[in-house]
Short mmCIF file of C-alpha atoms in Angstrom, two decimals:
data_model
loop_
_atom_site.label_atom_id
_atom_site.label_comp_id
_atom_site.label_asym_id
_atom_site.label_seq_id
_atom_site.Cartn_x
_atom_site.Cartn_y
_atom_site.Cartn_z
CA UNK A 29 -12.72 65.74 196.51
CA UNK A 30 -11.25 62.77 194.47
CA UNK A 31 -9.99 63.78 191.27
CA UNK A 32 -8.61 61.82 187.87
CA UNK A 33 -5.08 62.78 187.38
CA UNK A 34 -3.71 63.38 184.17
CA UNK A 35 0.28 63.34 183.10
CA UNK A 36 2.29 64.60 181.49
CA UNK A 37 0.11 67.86 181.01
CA UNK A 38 1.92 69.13 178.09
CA UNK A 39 3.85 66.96 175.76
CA UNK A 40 5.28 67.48 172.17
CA UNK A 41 6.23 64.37 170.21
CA UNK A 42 7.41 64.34 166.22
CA UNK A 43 5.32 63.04 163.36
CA UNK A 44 5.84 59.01 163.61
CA UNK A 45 6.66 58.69 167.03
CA UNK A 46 4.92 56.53 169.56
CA UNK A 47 3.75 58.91 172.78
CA UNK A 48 1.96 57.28 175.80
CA UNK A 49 -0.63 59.31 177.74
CA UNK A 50 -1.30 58.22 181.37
CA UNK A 51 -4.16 58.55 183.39
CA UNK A 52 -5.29 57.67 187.43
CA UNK A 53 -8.70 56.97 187.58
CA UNK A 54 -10.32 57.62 190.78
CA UNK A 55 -9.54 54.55 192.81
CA UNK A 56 -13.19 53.37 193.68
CA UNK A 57 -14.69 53.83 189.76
CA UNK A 58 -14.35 50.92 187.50
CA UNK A 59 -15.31 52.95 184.02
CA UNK A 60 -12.99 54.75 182.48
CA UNK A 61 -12.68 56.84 179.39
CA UNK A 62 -10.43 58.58 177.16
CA UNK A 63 -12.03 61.60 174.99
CA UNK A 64 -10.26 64.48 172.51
CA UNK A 65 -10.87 68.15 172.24
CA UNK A 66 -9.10 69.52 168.41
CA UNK A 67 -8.32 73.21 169.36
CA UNK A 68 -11.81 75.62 168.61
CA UNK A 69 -13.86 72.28 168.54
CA UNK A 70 -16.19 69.25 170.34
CA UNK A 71 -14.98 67.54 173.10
CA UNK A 72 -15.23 63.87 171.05
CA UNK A 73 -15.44 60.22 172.12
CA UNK A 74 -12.66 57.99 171.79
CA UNK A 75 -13.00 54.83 173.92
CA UNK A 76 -14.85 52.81 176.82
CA UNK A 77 -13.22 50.44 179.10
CA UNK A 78 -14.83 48.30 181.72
CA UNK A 79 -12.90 44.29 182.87
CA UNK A 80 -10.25 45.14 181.04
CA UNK A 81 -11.47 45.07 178.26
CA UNK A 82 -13.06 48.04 175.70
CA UNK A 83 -16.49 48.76 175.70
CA UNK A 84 -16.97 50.70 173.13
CA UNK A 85 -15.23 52.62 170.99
CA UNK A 86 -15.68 55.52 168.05
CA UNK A 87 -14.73 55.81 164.62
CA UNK A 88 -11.59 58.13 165.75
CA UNK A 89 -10.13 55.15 167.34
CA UNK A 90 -8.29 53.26 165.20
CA UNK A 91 -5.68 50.95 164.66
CA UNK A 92 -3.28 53.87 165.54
CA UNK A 93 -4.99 53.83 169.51
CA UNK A 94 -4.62 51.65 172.01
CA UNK A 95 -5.37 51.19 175.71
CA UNK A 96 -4.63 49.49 178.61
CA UNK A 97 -4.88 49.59 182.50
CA UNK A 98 -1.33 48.06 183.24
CA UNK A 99 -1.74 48.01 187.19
CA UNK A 100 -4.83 48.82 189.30
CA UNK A 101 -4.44 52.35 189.37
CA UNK A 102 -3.02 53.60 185.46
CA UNK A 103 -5.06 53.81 182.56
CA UNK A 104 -2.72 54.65 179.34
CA UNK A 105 -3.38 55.76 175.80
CA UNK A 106 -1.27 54.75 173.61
CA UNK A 107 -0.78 56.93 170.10
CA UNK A 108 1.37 53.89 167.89
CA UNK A 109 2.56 56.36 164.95
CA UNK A 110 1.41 59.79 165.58
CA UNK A 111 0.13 62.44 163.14
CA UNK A 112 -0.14 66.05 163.27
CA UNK A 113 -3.89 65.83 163.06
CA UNK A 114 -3.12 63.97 166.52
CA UNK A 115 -2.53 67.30 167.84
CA UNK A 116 -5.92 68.09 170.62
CA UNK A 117 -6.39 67.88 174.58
CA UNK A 118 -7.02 64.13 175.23
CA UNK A 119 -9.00 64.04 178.43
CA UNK A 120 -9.08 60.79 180.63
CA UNK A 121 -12.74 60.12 182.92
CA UNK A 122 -13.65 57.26 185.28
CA UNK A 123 -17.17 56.74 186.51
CA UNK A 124 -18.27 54.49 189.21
CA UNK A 125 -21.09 51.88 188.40
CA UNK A 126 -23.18 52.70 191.50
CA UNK A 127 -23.09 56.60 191.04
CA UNK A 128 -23.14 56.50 186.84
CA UNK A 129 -26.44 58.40 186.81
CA UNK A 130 -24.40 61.14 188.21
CA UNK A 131 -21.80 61.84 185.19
CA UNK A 132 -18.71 61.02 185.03
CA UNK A 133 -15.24 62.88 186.80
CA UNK A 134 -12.88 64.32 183.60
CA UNK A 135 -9.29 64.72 184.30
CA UNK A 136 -7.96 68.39 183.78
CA UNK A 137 -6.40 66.90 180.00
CA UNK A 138 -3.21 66.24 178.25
CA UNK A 139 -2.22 68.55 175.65
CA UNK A 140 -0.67 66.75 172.91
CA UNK A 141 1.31 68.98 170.10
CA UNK A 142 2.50 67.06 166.98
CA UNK A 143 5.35 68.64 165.26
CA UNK B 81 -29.08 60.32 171.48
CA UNK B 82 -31.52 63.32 171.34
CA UNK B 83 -30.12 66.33 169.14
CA UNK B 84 -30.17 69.68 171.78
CA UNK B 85 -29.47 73.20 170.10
CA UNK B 86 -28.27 75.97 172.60
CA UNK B 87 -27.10 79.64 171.94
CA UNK B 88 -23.82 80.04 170.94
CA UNK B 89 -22.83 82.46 173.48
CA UNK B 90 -24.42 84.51 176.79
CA UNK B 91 -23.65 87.82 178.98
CA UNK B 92 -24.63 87.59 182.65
CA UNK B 93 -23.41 90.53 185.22
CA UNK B 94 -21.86 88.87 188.39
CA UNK B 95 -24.26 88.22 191.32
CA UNK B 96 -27.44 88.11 189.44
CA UNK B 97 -28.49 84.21 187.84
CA UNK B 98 -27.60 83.07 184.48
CA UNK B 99 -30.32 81.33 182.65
CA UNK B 100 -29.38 78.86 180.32
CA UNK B 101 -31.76 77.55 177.56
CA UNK B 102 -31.42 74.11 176.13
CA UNK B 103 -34.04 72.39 173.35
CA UNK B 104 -33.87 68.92 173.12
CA UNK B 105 -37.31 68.47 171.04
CA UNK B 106 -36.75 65.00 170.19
CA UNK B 107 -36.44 63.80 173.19
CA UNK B 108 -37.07 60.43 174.06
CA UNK B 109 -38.73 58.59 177.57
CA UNK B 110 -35.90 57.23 179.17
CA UNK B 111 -33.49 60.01 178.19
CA UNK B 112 -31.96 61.94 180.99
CA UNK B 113 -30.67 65.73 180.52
CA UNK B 114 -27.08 65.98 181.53
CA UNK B 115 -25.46 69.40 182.04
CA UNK B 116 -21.66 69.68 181.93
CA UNK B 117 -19.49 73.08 182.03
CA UNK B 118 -16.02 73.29 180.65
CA UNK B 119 -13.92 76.36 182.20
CA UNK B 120 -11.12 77.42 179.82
CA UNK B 121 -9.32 74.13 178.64
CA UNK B 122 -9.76 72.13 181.77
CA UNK B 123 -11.40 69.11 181.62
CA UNK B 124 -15.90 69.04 181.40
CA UNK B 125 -17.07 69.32 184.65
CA UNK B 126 -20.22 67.44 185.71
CA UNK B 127 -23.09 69.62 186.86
CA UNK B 128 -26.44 68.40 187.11
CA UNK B 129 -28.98 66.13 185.39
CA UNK B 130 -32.54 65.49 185.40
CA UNK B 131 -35.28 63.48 183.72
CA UNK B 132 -38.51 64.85 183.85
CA UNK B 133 -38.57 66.78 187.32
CA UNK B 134 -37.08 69.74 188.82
CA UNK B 135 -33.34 69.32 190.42
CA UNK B 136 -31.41 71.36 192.54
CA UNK B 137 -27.91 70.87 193.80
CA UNK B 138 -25.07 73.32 195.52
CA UNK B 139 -24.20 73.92 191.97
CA UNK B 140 -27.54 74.72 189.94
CA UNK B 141 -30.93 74.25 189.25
CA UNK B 142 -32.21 72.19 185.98
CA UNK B 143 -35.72 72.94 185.10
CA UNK B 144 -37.42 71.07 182.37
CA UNK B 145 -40.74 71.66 180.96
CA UNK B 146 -43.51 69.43 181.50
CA UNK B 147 -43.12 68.14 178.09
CA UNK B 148 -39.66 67.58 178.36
CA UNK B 149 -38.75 69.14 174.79
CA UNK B 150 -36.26 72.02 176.75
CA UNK B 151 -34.71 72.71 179.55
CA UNK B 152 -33.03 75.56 181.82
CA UNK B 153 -29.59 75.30 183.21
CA UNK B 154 -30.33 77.79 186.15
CA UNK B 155 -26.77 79.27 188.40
CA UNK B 156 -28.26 81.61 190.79
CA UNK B 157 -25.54 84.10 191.71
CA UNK B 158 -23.42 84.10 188.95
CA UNK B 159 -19.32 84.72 189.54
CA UNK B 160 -16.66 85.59 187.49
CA UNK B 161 -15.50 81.60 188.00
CA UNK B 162 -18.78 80.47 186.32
CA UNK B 163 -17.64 81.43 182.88
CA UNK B 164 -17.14 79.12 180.90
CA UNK B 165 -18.91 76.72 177.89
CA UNK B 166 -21.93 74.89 179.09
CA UNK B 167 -23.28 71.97 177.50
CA UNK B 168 -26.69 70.24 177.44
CA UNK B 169 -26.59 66.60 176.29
CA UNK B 170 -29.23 63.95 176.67
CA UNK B 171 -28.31 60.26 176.78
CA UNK B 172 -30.37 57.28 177.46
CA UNK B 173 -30.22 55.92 180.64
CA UNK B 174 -30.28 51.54 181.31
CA UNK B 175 -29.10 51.27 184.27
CA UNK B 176 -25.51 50.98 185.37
CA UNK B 177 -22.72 50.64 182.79
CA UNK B 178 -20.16 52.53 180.86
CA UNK B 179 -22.06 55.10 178.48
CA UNK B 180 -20.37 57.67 176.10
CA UNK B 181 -21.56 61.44 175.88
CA UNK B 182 -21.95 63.54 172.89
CA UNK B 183 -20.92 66.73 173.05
CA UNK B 184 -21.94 69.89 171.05
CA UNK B 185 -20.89 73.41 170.92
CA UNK B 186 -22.78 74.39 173.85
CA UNK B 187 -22.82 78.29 175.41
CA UNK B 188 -20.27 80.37 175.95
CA UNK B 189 -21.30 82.50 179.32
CA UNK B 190 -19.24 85.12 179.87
CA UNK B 191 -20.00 86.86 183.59
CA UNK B 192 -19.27 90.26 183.80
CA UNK B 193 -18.28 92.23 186.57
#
Protein backbone atom coordinates (compact mmCIF):
# COMPACT_ATOMS: atom_id res chain seq x y z
CA UNK A 1 0.00 0.00 0.00
CA UNK A 2 1.46 3.50 -0.84
CA UNK A 3 2.57 5.27 2.07
CA UNK A 4 3.85 9.15 2.89
CA UNK A 5 7.34 8.93 4.09
CA UNK A 6 8.56 10.98 6.71
CA UNK A 7 12.50 11.86 7.56
CA UNK A 8 14.41 12.28 9.66
CA UNK A 9 12.13 10.48 12.34
CA UNK A 10 13.79 11.87 15.29
CA UNK A 11 15.68 15.08 15.26
CA UNK A 12 16.95 17.46 18.08
CA UNK A 13 17.90 21.00 17.05
CA UNK A 14 18.92 24.05 19.70
CA UNK A 15 16.75 27.02 20.50
CA UNK A 16 17.39 29.49 17.32
CA UNK A 17 18.35 27.13 14.88
CA UNK A 18 16.77 26.61 11.51
CA UNK A 19 15.67 22.61 11.14
CA UNK A 20 14.05 21.37 7.85
CA UNK A 21 11.49 18.54 8.00
CA UNK A 22 10.99 16.51 4.77
CA UNK A 23 8.20 14.73 3.56
CA UNK A 24 7.26 12.24 0.20
CA UNK A 25 3.88 12.54 -0.59
CA UNK A 26 2.37 9.68 -2.27
CA UNK A 27 3.31 10.17 -5.88
CA UNK A 28 -0.27 10.24 -7.51
CA UNK A 29 -1.94 12.88 -4.65
CA UNK A 30 -1.61 16.49 -5.36
CA UNK A 31 -2.76 17.78 -1.59
CA UNK A 32 -0.56 17.79 0.88
CA UNK A 33 -0.42 18.76 4.49
CA UNK A 34 1.69 19.32 7.38
CA UNK A 35 -0.07 18.96 10.99
CA UNK A 36 1.52 18.97 14.87
CA UNK A 37 0.80 16.76 17.80
CA UNK A 38 2.39 18.77 21.42
CA UNK A 39 3.11 15.65 23.61
CA UNK A 40 -0.48 14.58 25.77
CA UNK A 41 -2.44 16.80 23.19
CA UNK A 42 -4.61 17.40 19.62
CA UNK A 43 -3.25 16.45 16.58
CA UNK A 44 -3.48 20.40 15.15
CA UNK A 45 -3.56 21.98 11.68
CA UNK A 46 -0.74 23.74 10.34
CA UNK A 47 -0.91 24.20 6.55
CA UNK A 48 -2.59 23.31 3.04
CA UNK A 49 -0.81 23.17 -0.17
CA UNK A 50 -2.26 22.57 -3.57
CA UNK A 51 -0.18 24.36 -7.26
CA UNK A 52 2.38 25.21 -5.30
CA UNK A 53 1.05 27.35 -3.59
CA UNK A 54 -0.72 27.30 0.26
CA UNK A 55 -4.16 26.79 0.65
CA UNK A 56 -4.80 27.45 3.77
CA UNK A 57 -3.20 27.83 6.70
CA UNK A 58 -3.84 28.14 10.78
CA UNK A 59 -3.04 30.55 13.30
CA UNK A 60 0.09 28.21 14.45
CA UNK A 61 1.68 28.99 11.23
CA UNK A 62 3.48 31.87 11.29
CA UNK A 63 6.13 33.83 10.02
CA UNK A 64 8.49 31.28 11.76
CA UNK A 65 6.94 28.28 9.05
CA UNK A 66 7.47 27.84 5.79
CA UNK A 67 6.87 25.34 2.98
CA UNK A 68 7.78 24.27 -0.17
CA UNK A 69 7.69 21.27 -2.65
CA UNK A 70 11.30 21.75 -4.13
CA UNK A 71 11.04 18.81 -6.77
CA UNK A 72 8.03 16.65 -7.68
CA UNK A 73 8.33 14.27 -5.05
CA UNK A 74 9.55 16.42 -1.48
CA UNK A 75 7.39 18.45 0.48
CA UNK A 76 9.58 20.36 3.34
CA UNK A 77 8.75 22.30 6.46
CA UNK A 78 10.80 24.64 7.23
CA UNK A 79 11.09 25.86 11.19
CA UNK A 80 13.22 29.56 10.45
CA UNK A 81 14.23 30.17 14.28
CA UNK A 82 13.02 27.44 16.41
CA UNK A 83 11.57 27.52 19.95
CA UNK A 84 11.22 25.05 22.57
CA UNK A 85 7.47 25.30 22.37
CA UNK A 86 8.43 23.91 18.74
CA UNK A 87 8.99 20.74 20.41
CA UNK A 88 5.69 18.08 19.04
CA UNK A 89 5.38 15.22 16.26
CA UNK A 90 4.88 17.18 12.98
CA UNK A 91 3.03 14.81 10.73
CA UNK A 92 3.13 15.28 6.83
CA UNK A 93 -0.42 13.94 4.66
CA UNK A 94 -1.16 14.02 0.91
CA UNK A 95 -4.61 13.38 -0.45
CA UNK A 96 -5.55 12.81 -3.96
CA UNK A 97 -8.33 15.10 -5.54
CA UNK A 98 -10.31 12.19 -7.04
CA UNK A 99 -10.35 9.99 -3.79
CA UNK A 100 -10.56 13.22 -1.12
CA UNK A 101 -13.91 11.95 0.18
CA UNK A 102 -11.88 9.12 1.43
CA UNK A 103 -9.43 10.98 4.06
CA UNK A 104 -6.33 11.67 3.68
CA UNK A 105 -2.84 9.17 4.08
CA UNK A 106 -0.65 10.67 7.37
CA UNK A 107 2.95 9.93 7.38
CA UNK A 108 4.17 7.93 10.55
CA UNK A 109 5.61 11.78 11.97
CA UNK A 110 8.75 13.58 12.77
CA UNK A 111 9.57 14.03 16.26
CA UNK A 112 11.05 17.30 16.77
CA UNK A 113 12.87 17.99 20.38
CA UNK A 114 13.98 21.62 21.03
CA UNK A 115 16.71 21.92 23.48
CA UNK B 1 -17.21 22.22 11.55
CA UNK B 2 -19.73 20.33 13.79
CA UNK B 3 -18.50 20.03 17.57
CA UNK B 4 -18.53 15.84 18.37
CA UNK B 5 -17.99 14.81 22.15
CA UNK B 6 -16.77 11.12 22.65
CA UNK B 7 -15.71 9.23 25.91
CA UNK B 8 -12.48 9.77 27.02
CA UNK B 9 -11.45 6.28 27.23
CA UNK B 10 -12.97 2.41 26.54
CA UNK B 11 -12.19 -1.40 27.63
CA UNK B 12 -13.03 -4.04 25.02
CA UNK B 13 -11.77 -7.89 25.60
CA UNK B 14 -10.05 -9.17 22.35
CA UNK B 15 -12.32 -10.98 19.83
CA UNK B 16 -15.57 -9.54 20.82
CA UNK B 17 -16.59 -5.79 18.88
CA UNK B 18 -15.80 -2.49 20.27
CA UNK B 19 -18.54 -0.01 20.02
CA UNK B 20 -17.64 3.38 19.74
CA UNK B 21 -20.09 6.29 20.45
CA UNK B 22 -19.71 9.64 18.80
CA UNK B 23 -22.40 12.83 19.20
CA UNK B 24 -22.15 15.28 16.74
CA UNK B 25 -25.66 17.10 17.61
CA UNK B 26 -25.04 20.02 15.57
CA UNK B 27 -24.58 18.55 12.72
CA UNK B 28 -25.09 20.10 9.58
CA UNK B 29 -26.56 18.63 5.81
CA UNK B 30 -23.63 18.35 3.87
CA UNK B 31 -21.34 17.30 6.72
CA UNK B 32 -19.74 13.95 6.41
CA UNK B 33 -18.57 11.83 9.63
CA UNK B 34 -14.95 10.95 9.32
CA UNK B 35 -13.40 8.35 11.65
CA UNK B 36 -9.62 8.30 12.11
CA UNK B 37 -7.54 6.02 14.71
CA UNK B 38 -4.13 6.97 15.93
CA UNK B 39 -2.06 3.81 17.32
CA UNK B 40 0.62 4.95 19.81
CA UNK B 41 2.46 8.02 18.18
CA UNK B 42 2.19 6.97 14.60
CA UNK B 43 0.63 9.04 12.35
CA UNK B 44 -3.87 9.19 12.23
CA UNK B 45 -4.91 6.54 10.26
CA UNK B 46 -7.98 6.93 8.01
CA UNK B 47 -10.85 4.59 8.77
CA UNK B 48 -14.15 5.16 7.54
CA UNK B 49 -16.70 7.91 6.83
CA UNK B 50 -20.24 8.28 6.17
CA UNK B 51 -22.99 10.83 5.63
CA UNK B 52 -26.25 9.79 6.43
CA UNK B 53 -26.22 5.91 5.62
CA UNK B 54 -24.75 2.84 6.93
CA UNK B 55 -20.94 1.96 5.74
CA UNK B 56 -18.98 -0.94 5.98
CA UNK B 57 -15.41 -1.52 4.94
CA UNK B 58 -12.58 -4.39 5.80
CA UNK B 59 -11.86 -2.10 8.61
CA UNK B 60 -15.30 -1.13 10.40
CA UNK B 61 -18.70 -0.35 10.34
CA UNK B 62 -20.06 3.45 10.87
CA UNK B 63 -23.62 3.58 11.85
CA UNK B 64 -25.38 6.84 12.15
CA UNK B 65 -28.77 7.47 13.36
CA UNK B 66 -31.45 8.49 11.20
CA UNK B 67 -31.17 11.91 12.48
CA UNK B 68 -27.69 12.12 12.03
CA UNK B 69 -26.96 13.81 15.60
CA UNK B 70 -24.47 10.47 16.59
CA UNK B 71 -22.83 7.93 15.35
CA UNK B 72 -21.13 4.37 16.09
CA UNK B 73 -17.64 3.53 15.14
CA UNK B 74 -18.32 -0.32 15.06
CA UNK B 75 -14.71 -2.95 14.87
CA UNK B 76 -16.17 -6.31 15.00
CA UNK B 77 -13.48 -8.60 16.40
CA UNK B 78 -11.47 -6.48 18.30
CA UNK B 79 -7.37 -7.28 18.58
CA UNK B 80 -4.81 -6.27 20.70
CA UNK B 81 -3.54 -4.03 17.41
CA UNK B 82 -6.85 -2.06 17.50
CA UNK B 83 -5.87 -0.08 20.53
CA UNK B 84 -5.39 2.94 20.11
CA UNK B 85 -7.22 6.76 20.19
CA UNK B 86 -10.14 7.02 17.88
CA UNK B 87 -11.48 10.11 16.66
CA UNK B 88 -14.84 11.25 15.24
CA UNK B 89 -14.69 14.50 13.25
CA UNK B 90 -17.25 15.92 10.89
CA UNK B 91 -16.23 18.28 8.07
CA UNK B 92 -18.18 19.69 5.28
CA UNK B 93 -17.86 18.18 2.17
CA UNK B 94 -17.79 20.55 -1.56
CA UNK B 95 -16.49 18.51 -3.66
CA UNK B 96 -12.84 17.91 -4.43
CA UNK B 97 -10.15 20.12 -2.87
CA UNK B 98 -7.72 20.37 -0.06
CA UNK B 99 -9.78 20.45 3.35
CA UNK B 100 -8.25 20.59 6.93
CA UNK B 101 -9.55 18.26 9.86
CA UNK B 102 -10.12 19.14 13.38
CA UNK B 103 -9.17 16.94 15.73
CA UNK B 104 -10.35 16.36 19.37
CA UNK B 105 -9.39 14.17 22.16
CA UNK B 106 -11.18 11.28 20.90
CA UNK B 107 -11.27 7.55 22.82
CA UNK B 108 -8.75 5.81 24.15
CA UNK B 109 -9.70 1.86 23.50
CA UNK B 110 -7.68 -0.24 25.22
CA UNK B 111 -8.34 -4.20 24.06
CA UNK B 112 -7.69 -6.58 26.51
CA UNK B 113 -6.64 -9.96 26.23
Amino acid sequence: EPEVTQTPSHQVTQMGQEVILRCVPISNHLYFYWYRQILGQKVEFLVSFYNNEISEKSEIFDDQFSVERPDGSNFTLKIRSTKLEDSAMYFCASSDPGQSMYGYTFGSGTRLTVV
Amino acid sequence: DAKTTQPPSMDCAEGRAANLPCNHSTISGNEYVYWYRQIHSQGPQYIIHGLKNNETNEMASLIITEDRKSSTLILPHATLRDTAVYYCIVRPYSGAGSYQLTFGKGTKLSVIP
